[in-house]
């Protein structure tokens, strides 16, 4: 199951306790948790609670928001294309002959709402064309939306093979 929809990114917490203990607590970068272990597929409301590792000398007076609406969905396996991402332009005397991406596609897990007829794809990290003078093999990473996960972690490296031809013809005498 995967968390879909809006996520609670931050919460406001009011605490009480000795000033030195509260200051130390703040320095630990405290976090809150939502227990997903008992949740099932669908939408549910869950309480937001402090982590167990918080000190006994601090009292939690208020957490805002106190609850979160959680929507969990089953992931669906799909194959998606890997699109190379190009930035800039080739030098004026050069022309792009061909581009090959290895692998050309990858198996991913997507939420069911993305399993429609829309064409899903992921892209590579940028390939800068300005600096290319000849045929090149470039190893890149994959960039994907947060709700698209690789079937096997981590994301694999992707090889982008770029063939370039010169527009200037040299005359033979």
Short mmCIF file of C-alpha atoms in Angstrom, two decimals:
data_model
loop_
_atom_site.label_atom_id
_atom_site.label_comp_id
_atom_site.label_asym_id
_atom_site.label_seq_id
_atom_site.Cartn_x
_atom_site.Cartn_y
_atom_site.Cartn_z
CA UNK A 1 0.00 0.00 0.00
CA UNK A 2 1.09 3.56 -0.64
CA UNK A 3 0.01 6.86 0.80
CA UNK A 4 -1.81 8.89 -1.89
CA UNK A 5 -3.32 12.34 -1.85
CA UNK A 6 -2.35 15.26 0.34
CA UNK A 7 0.15 14.73 3.13
CA UNK A 8 0.46 16.61 6.38
CA UNK A 9 3.88 18.23 6.02
CA UNK A 10 3.96 20.11 9.29
CA UNK A 11 2.14 20.39 12.59
CA UNK A 12 2.17 22.92 15.39
CA UNK A 13 2.89 21.48 18.83
CA UNK A 14 2.48 23.17 22.22
CA UNK A 15 4.54 21.62 24.99
CA UNK A 16 5.11 22.34 28.68
CA UNK A 17 8.06 21.49 30.87
CA UNK A 18 11.28 22.92 32.31
CA UNK A 19 12.79 25.45 29.87
CA UNK A 20 16.13 23.61 29.60
CA UNK A 21 14.38 20.31 28.83
CA UNK A 22 12.12 21.97 26.23
CA UNK A 23 15.13 23.68 24.60
CA UNK A 24 17.01 20.36 24.46
CA UNK A 25 13.90 18.70 23.05
CA UNK A 26 13.62 21.32 20.27
CA UNK A 27 17.28 20.79 19.32
CA UNK A 28 16.62 17.07 18.71
CA UNK A 29 14.35 18.00 15.77
CA UNK A 30 11.29 16.23 17.17
CA UNK A 31 8.80 14.56 14.90
CA UNK A 32 5.27 13.28 15.12
CA UNK A 33 4.00 9.98 13.84
CA UNK A 34 0.92 8.49 12.31
CA UNK A 35 0.52 4.77 12.97
CA UNK A 36 -0.22 3.12 9.62
CA UNK A 37 0.24 -0.46 10.83
CA UNK A 38 -3.48 -1.11 11.37
CA UNK A 39 -4.73 0.76 8.33
CA UNK A 40 -6.23 -0.85 5.26
CA UNK A 41 -6.81 0.27 1.70
CA UNK A 42 -9.08 3.30 1.46
CA UNK A 43 -9.51 6.59 3.34
CA UNK A 44 -9.33 6.75 7.11
CA UNK A 45 -8.78 9.32 9.85
CA UNK A 46 -5.75 8.84 12.08
CA UNK A 47 -4.58 10.67 15.19
CA UNK A 48 -1.22 12.42 15.06
CA UNK A 49 0.79 11.51 18.16
CA UNK A 50 4.26 12.34 19.50
CA UNK A 51 7.05 9.81 18.96
CA UNK A 52 7.74 7.41 21.84
CA UNK A 53 11.30 8.75 22.23
CA UNK A 54 10.10 12.07 23.69
CA UNK A 55 11.07 12.74 27.27
CA UNK A 56 8.82 12.17 30.30
CA UNK A 57 9.52 15.71 31.55
CA UNK A 58 7.63 17.28 28.63
CA UNK A 59 3.85 17.39 28.42
CA UNK A 60 2.23 17.70 25.00
CA UNK A 61 -0.61 20.19 25.45
CA UNK A 62 -1.83 20.49 21.87
CA UNK A 63 -1.03 19.18 18.39
CA UNK A 64 -2.54 21.01 15.42
CA UNK A 65 -3.81 19.35 13.30
CA UNK A 66 -4.73 16.61 15.79
CA UNK A 67 -5.70 14.16 13.08
CA UNK A 68 -4.95 13.47 9.45
CA UNK A 69 -7.02 12.03 6.65
CA UNK A 70 -5.00 9.17 5.19
CA UNK A 71 -5.74 7.51 1.86
CA UNK A 72 -3.92 4.26 1.13
CA UNK A 73 -4.00 2.50 -2.23
CA UNK A 74 -2.45 -0.60 -3.72
CA UNK A 75 0.39 -0.01 -6.12
CA UNK A 76 0.12 -1.23 -9.70
CA UNK A 77 3.11 -2.51 -11.69
CA UNK A 78 3.69 -0.86 -15.08
CA UNK A 79 6.44 -0.43 -17.63
CA UNK A 80 7.22 3.19 -18.44
CA UNK A 81 9.44 4.85 -21.03
CA UNK A 82 12.61 6.65 -19.97
CA UNK A 83 12.85 9.99 -21.79
CA UNK A 84 16.23 11.73 -22.02
CA UNK A 85 16.12 15.32 -20.80
CA UNK A 86 18.20 17.68 -22.96
CA UNK A 87 19.21 21.22 -22.02
CA UNK A 88 20.82 23.77 -24.30
CA UNK A 89 21.67 23.43 -27.98
CA UNK A 90 24.36 21.67 -29.95
CA UNK A 91 27.06 23.90 -31.43
CA UNK A 92 25.87 25.47 -34.74
CA UNK A 93 28.03 23.16 -36.86
CA UNK A 94 26.60 19.98 -35.29
CA UNK A 95 23.37 18.06 -35.75
CA UNK A 96 21.80 15.34 -33.61
CA UNK A 97 21.90 12.08 -35.58
CA UNK A 98 20.41 9.66 -33.02
CA UNK A 99 19.72 9.15 -29.33
CA UNK A 100 19.54 5.76 -27.63
CA UNK A 101 18.51 5.23 -24.02
CA UNK A 102 19.57 2.01 -22.27
CA UNK A 103 17.31 0.71 -20.79
CA UNK A 104 14.56 2.26 -22.90
CA UNK A 105 11.91 1.46 -20.29
CA UNK A 106 11.70 0.44 -16.65
CA UNK A 107 9.20 -1.37 -14.44
CA UNK A 108 7.67 0.87 -11.80
CA UNK A 109 4.97 0.83 -9.15
CA UNK A 110 2.30 3.51 -9.51
CA UNK A 111 -0.88 4.38 -7.61
CA UNK A 112 -4.03 3.00 -9.22
CA UNK A 113 -5.24 6.48 -10.26
CA UNK A 114 -2.18 6.71 -12.57
CA UNK A 115 -2.92 3.34 -14.13
CA UNK A 116 -5.28 4.78 -16.75
CA UNK A 117 -4.62 5.29 -20.41
CA UNK A 118 -2.31 8.25 -19.78
CA UNK A 119 1.20 7.72 -21.07
CA UNK A 120 3.47 7.57 -18.07
CA UNK A 121 7.16 8.23 -18.37
CA UNK A 122 10.18 9.13 -16.28
CA UNK A 123 13.11 11.23 -17.41
CA UNK A 124 16.85 11.29 -17.01
CA UNK A 125 18.84 13.91 -15.20
CA UNK A 126 19.70 16.71 -17.65
CA UNK A 127 22.14 16.12 -20.50
CA UNK A 128 23.77 19.41 -21.51
CA UNK A 129 24.09 19.59 -25.30
CA UNK A 130 26.21 22.78 -25.38
CA UNK A 131 29.41 20.94 -24.49
CA UNK A 132 29.01 17.98 -26.85
CA UNK A 133 31.33 17.96 -29.88
CA UNK A 134 31.27 14.28 -30.83
CA UNK A 135 29.42 11.03 -30.19
CA UNK A 136 28.98 10.55 -26.45
CA UNK A 137 27.91 7.96 -23.87
CA UNK A 138 26.56 9.59 -20.73
CA UNK A 139 25.50 7.83 -17.53
CA UNK A 140 22.52 9.57 -15.91
CA UNK A 141 20.06 9.04 -13.09
CA UNK A 142 16.27 8.80 -13.29
CA UNK A 143 13.94 11.61 -12.25
CA UNK A 144 10.38 10.56 -11.43
CA UNK A 145 7.39 12.05 -9.62
CA UNK A 146 7.26 11.15 -5.91
CA UNK A 147 4.35 8.75 -6.35
CA UNK A 148 6.17 6.64 -8.97
CA UNK A 149 8.50 4.12 -7.29
CA UNK A 150 11.01 1.73 -8.87
CA UNK A 151 10.03 -1.93 -8.82
CA UNK A 152 13.47 -2.73 -7.45
CA UNK A 153 15.30 -0.11 -5.41
CA UNK A 154 17.36 1.92 -5.97
CA UNK A 155 16.66 3.50 -9.33
CA UNK A 156 19.15 2.09 -11.87
CA UNK A 157 21.61 4.25 -13.78
CA UNK A 158 20.64 5.01 -17.37
CA UNK A 159 23.01 5.25 -20.32
CA UNK A 160 22.23 7.87 -22.96
CA UNK A 161 24.11 7.33 -26.23
CA UNK A 162 24.17 10.42 -28.41
CA UNK A 163 25.36 10.33 -32.02
CA UNK A 164 26.28 13.68 -33.53
CA UNK A 165 27.09 14.53 -37.12
CA UNK A 166 28.88 17.55 -38.46
CA UNK A 167 27.04 19.87 -40.82
CA UNK A 168 30.31 21.13 -42.32
CA UNK A 169 31.54 19.06 -45.24
CA UNK A 170 35.27 18.96 -45.81
CA UNK A 171 36.22 19.13 -49.46
CA UNK A 172 38.79 16.62 -50.75
CA UNK A 173 41.26 17.96 -53.28
#
